Short mmCIF file of C-alpha atoms in Angstrom, two decimals:
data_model
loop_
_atom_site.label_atom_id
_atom_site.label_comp_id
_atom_site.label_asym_id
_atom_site.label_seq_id
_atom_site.Cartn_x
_atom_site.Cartn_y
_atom_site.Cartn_z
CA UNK A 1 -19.87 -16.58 37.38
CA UNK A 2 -19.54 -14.50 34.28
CA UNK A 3 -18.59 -16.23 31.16
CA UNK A 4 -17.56 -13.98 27.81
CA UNK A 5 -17.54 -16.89 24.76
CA UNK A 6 -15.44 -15.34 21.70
CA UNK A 7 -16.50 -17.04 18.15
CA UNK A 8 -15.99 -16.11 14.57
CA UNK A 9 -12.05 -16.15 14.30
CA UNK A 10 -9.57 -17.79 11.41
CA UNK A 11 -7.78 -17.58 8.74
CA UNK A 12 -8.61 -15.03 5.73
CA UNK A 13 -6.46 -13.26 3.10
CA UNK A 14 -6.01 -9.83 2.54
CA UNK A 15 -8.65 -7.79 1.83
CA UNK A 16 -10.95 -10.15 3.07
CA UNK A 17 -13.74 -9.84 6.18
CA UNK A 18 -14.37 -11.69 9.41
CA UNK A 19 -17.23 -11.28 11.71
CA UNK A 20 -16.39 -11.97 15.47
CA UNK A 21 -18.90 -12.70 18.36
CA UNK A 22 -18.80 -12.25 21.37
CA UNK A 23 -22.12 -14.03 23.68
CA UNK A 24 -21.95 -12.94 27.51
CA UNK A 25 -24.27 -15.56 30.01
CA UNK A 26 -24.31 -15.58 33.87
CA UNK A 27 -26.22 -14.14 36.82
CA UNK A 28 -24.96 -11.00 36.03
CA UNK A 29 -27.51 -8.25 35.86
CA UNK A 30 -26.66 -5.83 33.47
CA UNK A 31 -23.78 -5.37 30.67
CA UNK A 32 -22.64 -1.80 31.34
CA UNK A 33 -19.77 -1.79 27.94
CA UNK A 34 -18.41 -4.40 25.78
CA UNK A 35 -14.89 -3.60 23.92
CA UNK A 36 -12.79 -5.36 21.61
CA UNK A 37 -9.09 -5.44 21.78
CA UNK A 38 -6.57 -6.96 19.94
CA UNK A 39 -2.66 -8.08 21.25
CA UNK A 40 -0.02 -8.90 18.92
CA UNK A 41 2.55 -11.76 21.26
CA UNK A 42 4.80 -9.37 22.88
CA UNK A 43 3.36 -6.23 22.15
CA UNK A 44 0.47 -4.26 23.84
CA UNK A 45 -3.07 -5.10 24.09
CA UNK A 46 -4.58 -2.90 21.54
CA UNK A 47 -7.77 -1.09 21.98
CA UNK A 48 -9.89 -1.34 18.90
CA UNK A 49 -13.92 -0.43 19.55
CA UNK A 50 -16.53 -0.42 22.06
CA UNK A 51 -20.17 -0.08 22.83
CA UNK A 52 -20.70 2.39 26.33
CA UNK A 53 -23.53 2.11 28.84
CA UNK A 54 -25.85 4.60 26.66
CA UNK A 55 -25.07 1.99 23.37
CA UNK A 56 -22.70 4.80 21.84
CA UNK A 57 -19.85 3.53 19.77
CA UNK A 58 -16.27 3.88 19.67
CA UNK A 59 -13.31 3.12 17.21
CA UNK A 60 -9.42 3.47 17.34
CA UNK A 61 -8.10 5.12 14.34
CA UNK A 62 -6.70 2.14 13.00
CA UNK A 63 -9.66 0.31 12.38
CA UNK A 64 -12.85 3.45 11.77
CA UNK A 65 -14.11 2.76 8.22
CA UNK A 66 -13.05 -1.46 8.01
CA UNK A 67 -14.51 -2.73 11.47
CA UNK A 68 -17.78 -2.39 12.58
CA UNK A 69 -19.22 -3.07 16.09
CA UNK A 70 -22.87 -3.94 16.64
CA UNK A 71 -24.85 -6.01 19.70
CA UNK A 72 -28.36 -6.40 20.49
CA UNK A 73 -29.70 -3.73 22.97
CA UNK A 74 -28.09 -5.39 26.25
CA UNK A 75 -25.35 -6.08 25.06
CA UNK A 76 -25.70 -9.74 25.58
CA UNK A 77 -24.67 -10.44 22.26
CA UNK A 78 -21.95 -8.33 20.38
CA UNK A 79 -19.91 -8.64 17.24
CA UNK A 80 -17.13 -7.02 15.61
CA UNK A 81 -17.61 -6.79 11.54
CA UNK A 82 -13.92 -6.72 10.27
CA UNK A 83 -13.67 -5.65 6.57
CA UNK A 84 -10.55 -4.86 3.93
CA UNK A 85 -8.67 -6.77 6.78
CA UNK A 86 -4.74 -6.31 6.49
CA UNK A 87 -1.68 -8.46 7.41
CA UNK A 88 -1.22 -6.16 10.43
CA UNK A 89 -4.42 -7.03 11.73
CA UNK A 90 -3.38 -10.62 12.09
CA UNK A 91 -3.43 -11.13 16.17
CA UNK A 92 -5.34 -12.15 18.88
CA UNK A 93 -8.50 -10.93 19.77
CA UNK A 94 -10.00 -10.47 22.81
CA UNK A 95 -13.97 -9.34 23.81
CA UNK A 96 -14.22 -7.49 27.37
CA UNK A 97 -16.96 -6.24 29.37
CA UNK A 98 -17.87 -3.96 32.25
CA UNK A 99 -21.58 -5.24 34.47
CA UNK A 100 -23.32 -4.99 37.40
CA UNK A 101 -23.33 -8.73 39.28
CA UNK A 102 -25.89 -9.74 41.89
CA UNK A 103 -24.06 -8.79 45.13
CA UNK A 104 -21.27 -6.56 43.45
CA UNK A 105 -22.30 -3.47 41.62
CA UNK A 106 -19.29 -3.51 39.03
CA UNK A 107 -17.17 -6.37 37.77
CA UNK A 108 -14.82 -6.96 34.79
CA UNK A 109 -14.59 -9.93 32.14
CA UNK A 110 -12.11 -10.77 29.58
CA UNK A 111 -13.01 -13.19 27.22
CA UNK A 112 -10.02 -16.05 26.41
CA UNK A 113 -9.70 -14.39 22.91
CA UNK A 114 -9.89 -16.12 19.32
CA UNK A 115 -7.22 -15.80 16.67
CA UNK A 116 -7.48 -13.94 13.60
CA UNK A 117 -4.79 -14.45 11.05
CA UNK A 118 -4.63 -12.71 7.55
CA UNK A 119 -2.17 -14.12 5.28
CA UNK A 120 -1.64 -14.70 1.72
#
């Protein structure tokens, strides 16, 4: 089995930073892409920024310029640097990944998500 372990999440207030991790362990054999998403209860699960198989990075509009996503080279480890963080980020986030698993080429993870909540 996979496991994706989310860490890092809480309370801040406005303007304030969070840094969220997100460890991968298993008998998988390689981490392909790691995202992070967020979902608001009720609304859609929001894509916010990824790492793909070459270790290129990707960010929604909402979030280029405050979050920052990082790992170690595979991909093992990630994290999600949140800065200047805003009431509408308040929601639950969620770390996902894309590997290769000894007797299946390609599987998919979702972490159980951790809850970030900016209030003042």
């Amino acid at each position: 089995q996979v496991q994706l372990v989310e860490s890092g999440g809480g309370l801040v207030q406005p303007g304030g930073s969070l840094r969220l991790s997100c460890a991968a362990s298993g008998d998988f054999i390689k981490i392909y892409r790691v995202a992070w998403y967020r979902q608001v209860p009720g609304q859609q699960r929001e894509f916010l920024a990824d790492i793909d198989n070459n270790g290129v990075n990707s960010y929604a509009d909402s979030v280029k310029g405050r979050f920052t996503m990082s790992g170690d080279s595979h991909k093992t480890t990630t994290y999600l640097q949140m800065d200047r963080l805003e009431f509408e980020d308040s929601a639950i986030y969620f770390c996902y990944a894309e590997f290769a698993h000894i007797g299946r080429p390609w599987m998919t993870h979702w972490g159980q998500g951790t809850q970030v909540t900016v209030s003042s």
